[in-house]
Short mmCIF file of C-alpha atoms in Angstrom, two decimals:
data_model
loop_
_atom_site.label_atom_id
_atom_site.label_comp_id
_atom_site.label_asym_id
_atom_site.label_seq_id
_atom_site.Cartn_x
_atom_site.Cartn_y
_atom_site.Cartn_z
CA MET A 1 58.81 11.09 67.80
CA LYS A 2 58.68 12.93 64.50
CA PRO A 3 61.86 11.80 62.72
CA PRO A 4 61.00 8.06 62.98
CA ALA A 5 57.60 8.64 61.30
CA VAL A 6 59.23 10.53 58.42
CA TYR A 7 61.87 7.84 58.09
CA ARG A 8 59.19 5.17 58.08
CA LEU A 9 57.35 6.98 55.28
CA CYS A 10 60.55 7.40 53.30
CA LEU A 11 61.33 3.74 53.76
CA LEU A 12 57.86 2.78 52.58
CA GLY A 13 58.22 4.96 49.47
CA LEU A 14 61.63 3.49 48.72
CA ALA A 15 60.26 -0.01 49.11
CA ALA A 16 57.38 0.79 46.77
CA LEU A 17 59.78 2.14 44.15
CA LEU A 18 61.95 -0.93 44.44
CA ILE A 19 59.03 -3.32 44.14
CA GLY A 20 57.69 -1.36 41.16
CA ALA A 21 61.07 -1.53 39.43
CA VAL A 22 61.25 -5.25 39.94
CA VAL A 23 57.63 -6.03 39.04
CA ALA A 24 57.29 -3.77 36.00
CA PRO A 25 59.43 -5.83 33.56
CA ALA A 26 57.67 -8.99 34.72
CA GLN A 27 54.31 -7.40 33.88
CA ALA A 28 55.63 -6.32 30.50
CA GLU A 29 56.50 -9.95 29.84
CA ALA A 30 53.15 -11.23 31.06
CA PRO A 31 50.82 -9.87 28.33
CA ALA A 32 52.70 -11.66 25.53
CA ALA A 33 52.58 -14.92 27.45
CA ALA A 34 48.92 -14.41 28.31
CA ILE A 35 48.09 -13.61 24.69
CA GLU A 36 49.96 -16.67 23.50
CA ALA A 37 48.12 -18.75 26.09
CA ALA A 38 44.78 -17.48 24.75
CA TYR A 39 45.87 -18.00 21.14
CA LEU A 40 46.75 -21.62 21.81
CA TYR A 41 43.16 -22.77 22.02
CA LYS A 42 41.92 -20.17 19.57
CA PHE A 43 43.87 -21.92 16.80
CA ALA A 44 41.60 -24.93 17.18
CA PRO A 45 38.52 -23.61 15.25
CA PHE A 46 40.72 -22.90 12.22
CA VAL A 47 42.29 -26.34 12.11
CA THR A 48 40.70 -29.56 10.99
CA TRP A 49 41.91 -32.79 12.58
CA PRO A 50 41.74 -36.00 10.54
CA ALA A 51 39.39 -37.67 13.05
CA ASP A 52 37.44 -36.43 16.02
CA SER A 53 38.91 -38.26 19.00
CA GLY A 54 35.81 -37.50 21.09
CA GLY A 55 35.97 -36.64 24.76
CA PRO A 56 37.63 -33.47 26.02
CA PHE A 57 39.94 -31.41 23.84
CA ARG A 58 43.48 -31.98 25.11
CA LEU A 59 45.74 -28.94 25.22
CA CYS A 60 49.24 -29.96 26.26
CA VAL A 61 52.10 -27.84 27.51
CA VAL A 62 55.25 -29.91 27.05
CA GLY A 63 58.49 -29.23 28.88
CA GLU A 64 59.18 -25.72 30.08
CA ASP A 65 55.96 -23.84 30.83
CA PRO A 66 56.21 -20.11 30.00
CA PHE A 67 52.59 -19.39 30.85
CA GLY A 68 52.25 -20.40 34.49
CA PRO A 69 48.80 -20.04 36.04
CA VAL A 70 47.75 -17.61 33.28
CA ILE A 71 46.88 -20.42 30.90
CA ASP A 72 44.79 -22.18 33.56
CA ARG A 73 42.73 -19.01 33.95
CA VAL A 74 42.38 -18.49 30.21
CA VAL A 75 41.32 -22.04 29.47
CA THR A 76 38.93 -22.46 32.38
CA GLY A 77 35.32 -22.70 31.25
CA GLN A 78 36.20 -22.59 27.54
CA THR A 79 34.83 -25.16 25.13
CA LEU A 80 35.66 -25.95 21.54
CA GLY A 81 32.65 -26.94 19.49
CA GLY A 82 30.99 -28.23 22.65
CA ARG A 83 34.06 -30.12 23.89
CA PRO A 84 35.57 -28.95 27.17
CA ILE A 85 39.26 -28.09 27.10
CA GLN A 86 41.54 -30.23 29.22
CA LEU A 87 44.87 -28.65 30.07
CA VAL A 88 47.68 -31.16 30.46
CA ARG A 89 51.27 -30.44 31.47
CA LEU A 90 53.80 -32.99 30.27
CA ASP A 91 57.54 -33.34 30.64
CA GLU A 92 57.82 -35.34 27.45
CA ILE A 93 55.43 -35.95 24.58
CA ASP A 94 54.97 -39.11 22.55
CA ARG A 95 52.40 -40.37 20.05
CA GLN A 96 50.29 -41.85 22.83
CA SER A 97 49.93 -38.60 24.77
CA GLY A 98 46.62 -37.91 23.00
CA CYS A 99 47.28 -34.20 22.61
CA ASP A 100 45.25 -32.22 20.07
CA ILE A 101 47.33 -29.10 20.45
CA ALA A 102 50.80 -29.22 22.00
CA PHE A 103 52.85 -26.21 23.00
CA ILE A 104 56.39 -27.45 23.03
CA GLY A 105 58.62 -25.48 25.36
CA GLY A 106 61.44 -28.04 25.40
CA SER A 107 63.45 -29.28 28.33
CA ARG A 108 66.70 -30.95 29.04
CA ARG A 109 65.04 -34.39 28.87
CA GLN A 110 63.38 -33.70 25.49
CA SER A 111 64.45 -30.88 23.24
CA VAL A 112 61.93 -29.06 21.05
CA ALA A 113 63.32 -30.70 17.93
CA ALA A 114 63.13 -34.13 19.55
CA ALA A 115 59.53 -33.54 20.62
CA LEU A 116 58.57 -32.42 17.10
CA ARG A 117 60.21 -35.54 15.66
CA GLU A 118 58.34 -37.68 18.18
CA VAL A 119 54.87 -36.52 17.08
CA ARG A 120 55.62 -36.25 13.36
CA GLY A 121 52.76 -37.94 11.51
CA ALA A 122 50.47 -37.89 14.55
CA PRO A 123 47.38 -35.62 14.52
CA VAL A 124 48.91 -33.01 16.80
CA LEU A 125 49.05 -29.28 16.14
CA THR A 126 52.50 -28.38 17.40
CA VAL A 127 53.13 -24.83 18.57
CA THR A 128 56.54 -23.45 19.45
CA ASP A 129 58.11 -20.21 20.54
CA GLU A 130 59.89 -17.90 18.19
CA ASP A 131 63.47 -18.82 19.05
CA ASP A 132 63.07 -22.61 19.09
CA THR A 133 62.89 -25.08 16.23
CA PRO A 134 59.56 -24.10 14.58
CA GLY A 135 56.58 -26.41 14.87
CA ILE A 136 53.48 -26.20 12.66
CA ILE A 137 52.77 -22.85 14.25
CA ALA A 138 55.57 -20.71 15.62
CA PHE A 139 54.83 -17.59 17.62
CA ALA A 140 56.60 -14.43 16.58
CA ILE A 141 56.53 -10.84 17.74
CA ALA A 142 55.97 -8.25 15.00
CA ASP A 143 55.51 -4.51 15.71
CA GLY A 144 54.99 -5.35 19.37
CA HIS A 145 52.14 -7.75 18.58
CA VAL A 146 52.07 -11.49 19.02
CA ARG A 147 51.82 -13.07 15.58
CA PHE A 148 52.76 -16.45 14.16
CA ARG A 149 54.30 -18.29 11.26
CA ILE A 150 52.78 -21.46 9.83
CA ASP A 151 54.51 -24.47 8.38
CA GLN A 152 52.08 -26.21 6.08
CA ALA A 153 54.48 -28.98 5.20
CA GLN A 154 54.53 -30.16 8.81
CA ALA A 155 50.77 -29.73 9.06
CA GLN A 156 50.33 -31.95 6.04
CA GLN A 157 52.66 -34.56 7.54
CA ASN A 158 50.51 -34.57 10.67
CA GLY A 159 47.32 -34.83 8.58
CA LEU A 160 45.99 -31.45 9.63
CA SER A 161 44.40 -28.92 7.33
CA ILE A 162 44.62 -25.28 8.29
CA SER A 163 41.97 -22.77 7.31
CA SER A 164 42.99 -20.20 4.73
CA LYS A 165 41.70 -17.54 7.13
CA LEU A 166 44.40 -18.49 9.59
CA LEU A 167 47.00 -18.72 6.83
CA GLY A 168 45.98 -15.22 5.80
CA LEU A 169 46.87 -13.87 9.22
CA ALA A 170 50.28 -15.56 9.45
CA LEU A 171 53.43 -13.52 9.10
CA SER A 172 54.68 -16.16 6.69
CA VAL A 173 53.56 -19.56 5.48
CA HIS A 174 55.98 -22.33 4.69
CA THR A 175 54.06 -24.18 2.00
CA ALA A 176 54.09 -27.92 1.32
CA ASN A 177 56.33 -27.51 -1.71
CA GLY A 178 58.98 -25.77 0.38
CA SER A 179 58.46 -22.16 -0.66
CA GLU A 180 58.00 -19.31 1.80
CA VAL A 181 54.93 -17.13 1.24
CA GLN A 182 54.14 -13.81 2.88
CA PRO A 183 50.38 -13.28 2.83
CA MET B 1 -33.03 -6.35 -13.60
CA THR B 2 -30.89 -8.00 -10.96
CA ARG B 3 -30.58 -6.77 -7.42
CA LEU B 4 -27.07 -5.52 -8.06
CA GLN B 5 -28.13 -3.53 -11.09
CA ARG B 6 -30.97 -1.97 -9.11
CA LEU B 7 -28.58 -1.11 -6.33
CA LEU B 8 -26.17 0.46 -8.83
CA GLU B 9 -29.02 2.38 -10.42
CA HIS B 10 -30.17 3.96 -7.18
CA ARG B 11 -26.96 4.17 -5.23
CA ARG B 12 -24.59 5.03 -8.03
CA PHE B 13 -22.76 7.67 -6.03
CA LEU B 14 -22.47 5.38 -3.06
CA ALA B 15 -21.06 2.67 -5.33
CA VAL B 16 -18.57 5.07 -6.92
CA ASN B 17 -17.44 6.33 -3.52
CA PHE B 18 -17.10 2.77 -2.32
CA CYS B 19 -15.02 1.87 -5.38
CA LEU B 20 -12.84 4.94 -4.86
CA ALA B 21 -12.29 4.09 -1.21
CA LEU B 22 -11.52 0.51 -2.17
CA LEU B 23 -9.07 1.64 -4.85
CA ILE B 24 -7.24 3.99 -2.52
CA ALA B 25 -7.22 1.54 0.37
CA THR B 26 -5.92 -1.22 -1.90
CA SER B 27 -3.17 0.96 -3.30
CA VAL B 28 -2.15 2.12 0.16
CA ILE B 29 -2.03 -1.48 1.37
CA LEU B 30 -0.05 -2.51 -1.69
CA ALA B 31 2.37 0.39 -1.18
CA LEU B 32 2.84 -0.54 2.47
CA PHE B 33 3.38 -4.15 1.47
CA ALA B 34 5.90 -3.14 -1.20
CA GLU B 35 7.68 -0.89 1.30
CA HIS B 36 7.81 -3.72 3.79
CA ARG B 37 9.13 -6.06 1.12
CA HIS B 38 11.72 -3.51 0.08
CA ASN B 39 12.86 -3.00 3.67
CA GLU B 40 12.97 -6.75 4.13
CA GLN B 41 15.15 -7.05 1.04
CA LEU B 42 17.44 -4.30 2.32
CA ARG B 43 17.65 -6.05 5.66
CA GLN B 44 18.31 -9.35 3.90
CA SER B 45 21.11 -7.83 1.86
CA ALA B 46 22.58 -6.27 5.01
CA ARG B 47 22.28 -9.65 6.70
CA VAL B 48 24.21 -11.28 3.86
CA GLN B 49 26.86 -8.57 4.05
CA ALA B 50 27.11 -9.08 7.79
CA GLN B 51 27.44 -12.84 7.35
CA VAL B 52 30.17 -12.42 4.74
CA MET B 53 31.90 -9.90 6.97
CA ALA B 54 31.58 -12.18 10.01
CA ASP B 55 33.08 -15.06 8.07
CA ALA B 56 35.92 -12.90 6.79
CA VAL B 57 36.96 -11.35 10.07
CA SER B 58 36.77 -14.51 12.20
CA ALA B 59 40.52 -15.26 12.22
CA ALA B 60 41.53 -11.61 12.53
CA LEU B 61 39.11 -11.25 15.42
CA ALA B 62 40.39 -14.38 17.17
CA PHE B 63 43.99 -13.20 16.96
CA ASP B 64 43.37 -9.49 17.58
CA ASP B 65 44.70 -8.49 14.19
CA ALA B 66 43.24 -4.98 14.23
CA PRO B 67 44.81 -3.88 10.91
CA ALA B 68 43.25 -6.84 9.13
CA ILE B 69 39.84 -6.15 10.71
CA ASN B 70 40.07 -2.49 9.76
CA GLN B 71 40.90 -3.53 6.24
CA TYR B 72 37.72 -5.62 6.03
CA VAL B 73 35.66 -2.85 7.60
CA SER B 74 37.09 -0.29 5.20
CA ALA B 75 36.19 -2.53 2.29
CA LEU B 76 32.52 -2.07 3.20
CA ARG B 77 32.86 1.69 2.87
CA GLU B 78 32.63 1.12 -0.85
CA ASN B 79 29.02 0.04 -0.38
CA PRO B 80 26.96 3.27 -0.36
CA ASP B 81 23.97 1.50 1.20
CA ILE B 82 25.83 0.81 4.44
CA SER B 83 26.03 3.69 6.87
CA ALA B 84 27.83 2.04 9.78
CA VAL B 85 29.77 -1.10 10.59
CA GLY B 86 30.90 -2.35 13.96
CA VAL B 87 32.94 -5.41 14.86
CA TYR B 88 32.82 -6.69 18.43
CA ASP B 89 35.13 -9.26 19.99
CA GLU B 90 34.26 -12.28 22.05
CA GLY B 91 33.89 -10.15 25.19
CA GLY B 92 31.53 -7.71 23.48
CA ALA B 93 33.92 -4.78 23.16
CA LEU B 94 34.06 -2.70 19.98
CA VAL B 95 37.15 -3.58 17.96
CA ALA B 96 36.65 -1.73 14.70
CA GLN B 97 34.03 0.58 13.28
CA TYR B 98 33.20 3.20 10.75
CA GLY B 99 30.11 5.30 10.19
CA SER B 100 28.70 8.79 10.23
CA LYS B 101 26.97 8.15 13.51
CA PRO B 102 28.98 6.18 16.09
CA VAL B 103 27.96 2.59 16.60
CA PRO B 104 27.20 1.32 20.11
CA SER B 105 30.36 0.65 22.05
CA ARG B 106 29.06 -2.57 23.58
CA VAL B 107 27.54 -5.52 21.79
CA GLU B 108 24.74 -5.70 24.38
CA ASP B 109 23.42 -2.33 23.14
CA VAL B 110 23.46 -3.63 19.58
CA LEU B 111 21.43 -6.68 20.53
CA ARG B 112 18.99 -4.58 22.53
CA ALA B 113 18.41 -2.17 19.60
CA ARG B 114 17.99 -5.04 17.20
CA SER B 115 14.50 -4.11 16.03
CA ALA B 116 15.19 -0.42 15.39
CA GLY B 117 15.83 0.62 11.78
CA ILE B 118 17.52 -1.45 9.16
CA ALA B 119 20.35 -2.73 11.30
CA VAL B 120 21.46 -6.30 11.51
CA ASP B 121 24.01 -8.23 13.49
CA ALA B 122 25.67 -11.51 12.71
CA PRO B 123 27.62 -13.72 15.06
CA VAL B 124 31.21 -14.49 14.14
CA VAL B 125 31.39 -18.24 14.45
CA GLN B 126 34.25 -20.54 13.52
CA ALA B 127 33.75 -24.29 13.82
CA GLY B 128 30.97 -23.80 16.34
CA ASN B 129 32.88 -21.31 18.49
CA ARG B 130 31.52 -17.84 19.01
CA LEU B 131 34.32 -15.34 18.39
CA GLY B 132 32.43 -12.07 18.25
CA THR B 133 29.68 -10.09 16.53
CA VAL B 134 29.43 -8.01 13.38
CA TYR B 135 26.94 -5.14 13.27
CA ILE B 136 25.83 -3.44 10.05
CA ARG B 137 23.48 -0.49 9.76
CA GLN B 138 21.80 0.09 6.43
CA ARG B 139 21.48 3.64 5.21
CA GLU B 140 17.91 4.95 5.29
CA GLU B 141 16.67 5.88 1.87
CA PRO B 142 16.06 9.63 1.47
CA LEU B 143 12.40 10.64 1.33
CA PRO B 144 12.45 11.86 -2.31
CA VAL B 145 13.75 8.49 -3.46
CA ARG B 146 11.01 6.69 -1.54
CA LEU B 147 8.35 9.04 -2.87
CA ALA B 148 9.69 8.66 -6.40
CA ARG B 149 9.28 4.91 -6.07
CA TYR B 150 5.58 5.26 -5.38
CA GLY B 151 5.04 8.38 -7.53
CA GLY B 152 4.04 6.41 -10.61
CA ALA B 153 1.58 4.25 -8.74
CA ALA B 154 0.15 7.25 -6.89
CA LEU B 155 -0.32 9.07 -10.19
CA LEU B 156 -2.19 6.07 -11.59
CA VAL B 157 -4.45 5.95 -8.54
CA VAL B 158 -5.18 9.66 -8.80
CA MET B 159 -5.95 9.37 -12.51
CA ALA B 160 -8.19 6.37 -11.93
CA SER B 161 -10.02 8.22 -9.14
CA LEU B 162 -10.46 11.21 -11.40
CA MET B 163 -11.80 9.05 -14.20
CA LEU B 164 -14.21 7.30 -11.86
CA THR B 165 -15.47 10.64 -10.55
CA VAL B 166 -15.89 12.04 -14.06
CA MET B 167 -17.70 8.89 -15.14
CA ALA B 168 -19.98 9.12 -12.14
CA TYR B 169 -20.81 12.74 -12.96
CA ASP B 170 -21.41 11.79 -16.59
CA ALA B 171 -23.72 9.02 -15.51
CA ARG B 172 -25.64 11.43 -13.30
CA GLU B 173 -25.97 13.89 -16.17
CA LEU B 174 -27.14 11.07 -18.41
CA ARG B 175 -29.74 10.05 -15.86
CA ARG B 176 -30.98 13.60 -15.56
CA GLY B 177 -31.13 13.97 -19.35
CA ASN B 178 -33.03 10.71 -19.54
CA ALA B 179 -35.56 11.95 -16.98
CA ARG B 180 -36.00 15.20 -18.92
CA LEU B 181 -36.51 13.30 -22.14
CA ARG B 182 -39.10 11.07 -20.50
CA THR B 183 -41.03 14.08 -19.21
CA GLU B 184 -40.97 15.61 -22.66
CA MET B 185 -42.23 12.37 -24.17
CA ASN B 186 -45.12 12.33 -21.68
CA GLU B 187 -46.00 15.94 -22.50
CA ARG B 188 -45.90 15.19 -26.18
CA ALA B 189 -48.17 12.19 -25.75
CA THR B 190 -50.68 14.36 -23.85
CA ALA B 191 -50.52 17.01 -26.55
CA GLU B 192 -51.04 14.39 -29.23
CA ALA B 193 -54.08 13.04 -27.40
CA ALA B 194 -55.51 16.57 -27.15
CA LEU B 195 -54.82 17.07 -30.86
CA ARG B 196 -56.60 13.85 -31.72
CA GLN B 197 -59.56 14.91 -29.60
CA SER B 198 -59.73 18.27 -31.33
CA GLN B 199 -59.47 16.58 -34.72
CA LYS B 200 -62.35 14.36 -33.71
CA MET B 201 -64.30 17.42 -32.67
CA GLU B 202 -63.49 19.09 -35.95
CA ALA B 203 -64.78 16.05 -37.85
CA VAL B 204 -67.95 16.10 -35.75
CA GLY B 205 -68.36 19.83 -36.50
CA ARG B 206 -67.88 19.29 -40.22
CA LEU B 207 -70.41 16.46 -40.18
CA THR B 208 -72.82 18.66 -38.22
CA GLY B 209 -72.32 21.44 -40.74
CA GLY B 210 -73.10 19.11 -43.64
CA ILE B 211 -76.18 17.75 -41.95
CA ALA B 212 -77.35 21.26 -41.00
CA HIS B 213 -76.99 22.40 -44.60
CA ASP B 214 -79.15 19.58 -45.97
CA PHE B 215 -81.57 20.01 -43.08
CA ASN B 216 -81.87 23.70 -43.90
CA ASN B 217 -82.84 22.88 -47.47
CA MET B 218 -85.51 20.48 -46.28
CA LEU B 219 -86.79 23.08 -43.82
CA ALA B 220 -86.99 25.57 -46.67
CA VAL B 221 -89.26 23.14 -48.52
CA VAL B 222 -91.41 22.64 -45.37
CA LEU B 223 -91.69 26.45 -44.77
CA GLY B 224 -92.47 27.13 -48.43
CA ASN B 225 -95.24 24.57 -48.51
CA LEU B 226 -96.71 25.92 -45.24
CA ASP B 227 -96.64 29.47 -46.68
CA LEU B 228 -98.36 28.23 -49.87
CA LEU B 229 -101.02 26.54 -47.73
CA MET B 230 -101.67 29.78 -45.81
CA ARG B 231 -101.91 31.81 -49.01
CA ARG B 232 -104.09 29.39 -50.92
CA TYR B 233 -106.55 28.82 -48.15
CA PRO B 234 -106.68 32.12 -46.22
CA ASP B 235 -110.21 31.55 -45.08
CA ALA B 236 -109.95 28.02 -43.90
CA ASP B 237 -110.99 26.87 -40.48
CA PRO B 238 -109.15 29.17 -37.98
CA LYS B 239 -108.38 26.11 -35.81
CA LEU B 240 -106.65 24.49 -38.77
CA LEU B 241 -104.76 27.71 -39.52
CA ARG B 242 -103.52 27.84 -35.93
CA PHE B 243 -101.92 24.40 -36.41
CA VAL B 244 -100.27 25.64 -39.56
CA THR B 245 -99.00 28.81 -37.84
CA SER B 246 -97.46 26.83 -34.99
CA SER B 247 -95.86 24.46 -37.53
CA GLN B 248 -94.42 27.51 -39.30
CA ASP B 249 -93.02 28.80 -35.99
CA ALA B 250 -91.40 25.46 -35.22
CA ALA B 251 -89.95 25.25 -38.69
CA ARG B 252 -88.52 28.78 -38.41
CA ARG B 253 -86.99 27.95 -35.07
CA ALA B 254 -85.48 24.79 -36.54
CA ALA B 255 -84.07 26.95 -39.33
CA ALA B 256 -82.53 29.31 -36.78
CA LEU B 257 -81.03 26.31 -35.01
CA THR B 258 -79.46 25.05 -38.19
CA GLN B 259 -78.13 28.54 -38.81
CA ARG B 260 -76.39 28.34 -35.45
CA LEU B 261 -75.05 24.87 -36.14
CA LEU B 262 -73.67 26.13 -39.44
CA ALA B 263 -72.08 29.08 -37.74
CA PHE B 264 -70.61 26.78 -35.11
CA SER B 265 -69.03 24.57 -37.74
CA ARG B 266 -67.81 27.67 -39.57
CA ARG B 267 -69.70 26.77 -42.68
CA GLN B 268 -71.43 30.06 -42.72
CA PRO B 269 -69.64 33.30 -43.33
CA LEU B 270 -69.89 35.85 -40.50
CA ASP B 271 -72.64 38.37 -41.05
CA PRO B 272 -72.09 41.25 -38.63
CA LYS B 273 -75.02 43.73 -38.28
CA PRO B 274 -75.92 46.41 -35.79
CA THR B 275 -77.73 44.39 -33.15
CA ASP B 276 -79.74 45.18 -30.04
CA VAL B 277 -77.89 42.88 -27.63
CA ALA B 278 -80.55 43.19 -24.93
CA LYS B 279 -83.23 41.96 -27.30
CA SER B 280 -81.00 39.15 -28.47
CA VAL B 281 -80.46 38.05 -24.85
CA GLN B 282 -84.25 38.20 -24.30
CA ASP B 283 -84.82 35.93 -27.32
CA MET B 284 -82.09 33.53 -26.24
CA SER B 285 -83.39 33.27 -22.70
CA GLU B 286 -86.82 32.25 -24.07
CA LEU B 287 -85.15 29.63 -26.24
CA ILE B 288 -82.93 28.35 -23.40
CA GLY B 289 -85.91 28.30 -21.02
CA ARG B 290 -87.86 26.07 -23.35
CA THR B 291 -84.86 23.82 -23.92
CA LEU B 292 -83.99 23.39 -20.26
CA GLY B 293 -87.55 22.71 -19.09
CA GLU B 294 -89.73 24.09 -16.32
CA THR B 295 -87.56 22.97 -13.37
CA ILE B 296 -84.97 25.64 -14.10
CA ARG B 297 -85.88 29.32 -13.94
CA ILE B 298 -83.89 31.78 -15.98
CA GLU B 299 -83.43 35.36 -14.87
CA THR B 300 -81.86 37.96 -17.17
CA VAL B 301 -80.56 41.31 -16.02
CA ARG B 302 -80.27 43.79 -18.87
CA ALA B 303 -79.03 47.33 -18.73
CA ALA B 304 -81.38 49.90 -20.21
CA GLY B 305 -80.40 52.13 -23.11
CA LEU B 306 -77.56 49.98 -24.45
CA TRP B 307 -76.04 50.92 -27.77
CA ARG B 308 -76.32 48.61 -30.69
CA ALA B 309 -73.38 46.28 -31.17
CA HIS B 310 -71.92 45.38 -34.57
CA VAL B 311 -71.93 41.55 -34.29
CA ASP B 312 -73.11 38.47 -36.08
CA VAL B 313 -76.29 37.60 -34.24
CA GLY B 314 -75.97 33.87 -34.82
CA GLN B 315 -72.43 33.92 -33.41
CA LEU B 316 -73.45 35.99 -30.40
CA GLU B 317 -76.33 33.65 -29.62
CA THR B 318 -74.13 30.59 -29.76
#
């Protein structure tokens, strides 16, 4: 009777170790994604859109979604200046999508660069990941922290003005006249 | 004199005490008011600092940029009036702080202790979105500094109180002196009246003396003529002679009376002689008895075998 119990315990311990080994890297990935998900809507107070569209604030995730359910949790119950946040997942973005902020993950149907081209000149704050073609705001990891770079030239094209406070926090700012500034 | 003046006259000390109390109460109230104003200004300045801080850290707070927040917090260290700073995130957790005493770790504690001391909190708001809270505690001024602020005013109050007290004492002394002077004036007036009376009496005496002198001369004429009559007609009718004798007696008595009047008015020099006092009293009692009338009886008690006294008879009899 005894050996099976010991075996069962050993098996359980082994299983736990295995699961831990598999889950741990996934958890290490998760905070960055969660932080990025939270940052997405936090950019909004520091950005001025040319005209208030009224209605809910549309936060779009275009193409590949790196956040998963995390972003749903983060956004739930949040408002921006009294406007509720509406989370929208899109495969492709165009000028009629009505997005205020768009995280562009890219997909086979519409690459990041293509999506950025599509909404150029429209009042959309485009956000991209570090390795892709940079949008107005591009996430970056510095010293283990999630930070971002800002492209003011694109922002100007889209008619957005970005608060100097936000510019001050960026790792680098690509100004309208093409120079790169490190705050 | 108005009612107020009368009141001041009689209740001077009460009035002075009232003024002193009023002065001290007013200065205390003013000091408290100034202190309140000063604290309010300190709080206002802290509030402004907190607002500036809140505005500055908004982006850093939203994007968890702890180094940037710490940089802003450290900048406030330069302000010696600020003893503690705390920055709280959206969830109410402490993100950055500095201070001699630790700041509350949760924003709820900050909001609960809002009224205590010179501590203020300001919400971090960006475009209508609450991102966190900034808490600033103002350093309490040390007691000597506070006292020094009111030292000048307190000194003035003390000096004014002292002056009022001294003035009140002076006024009391003045009133006492005045009363003394008034008493003296009254005494002098009484003395002057007495002097006038005595002067009047002196004048009367002098007049009496003058009259007595002339009267004496006339009496001398009357006595002389009566003596001549007795000598020239020694054997006249005895009844007639008795009339003359009684006239002579009356005239002599009148002369004695004038002598006394003269002595009284000091017109006659003193003429002391060895005198039988008992006999003199006997003579006087006869005279007084006749003057006073029959309704008053006079009894004299004289010691036997008295020595003669060296006096002016006229003076003794008067």
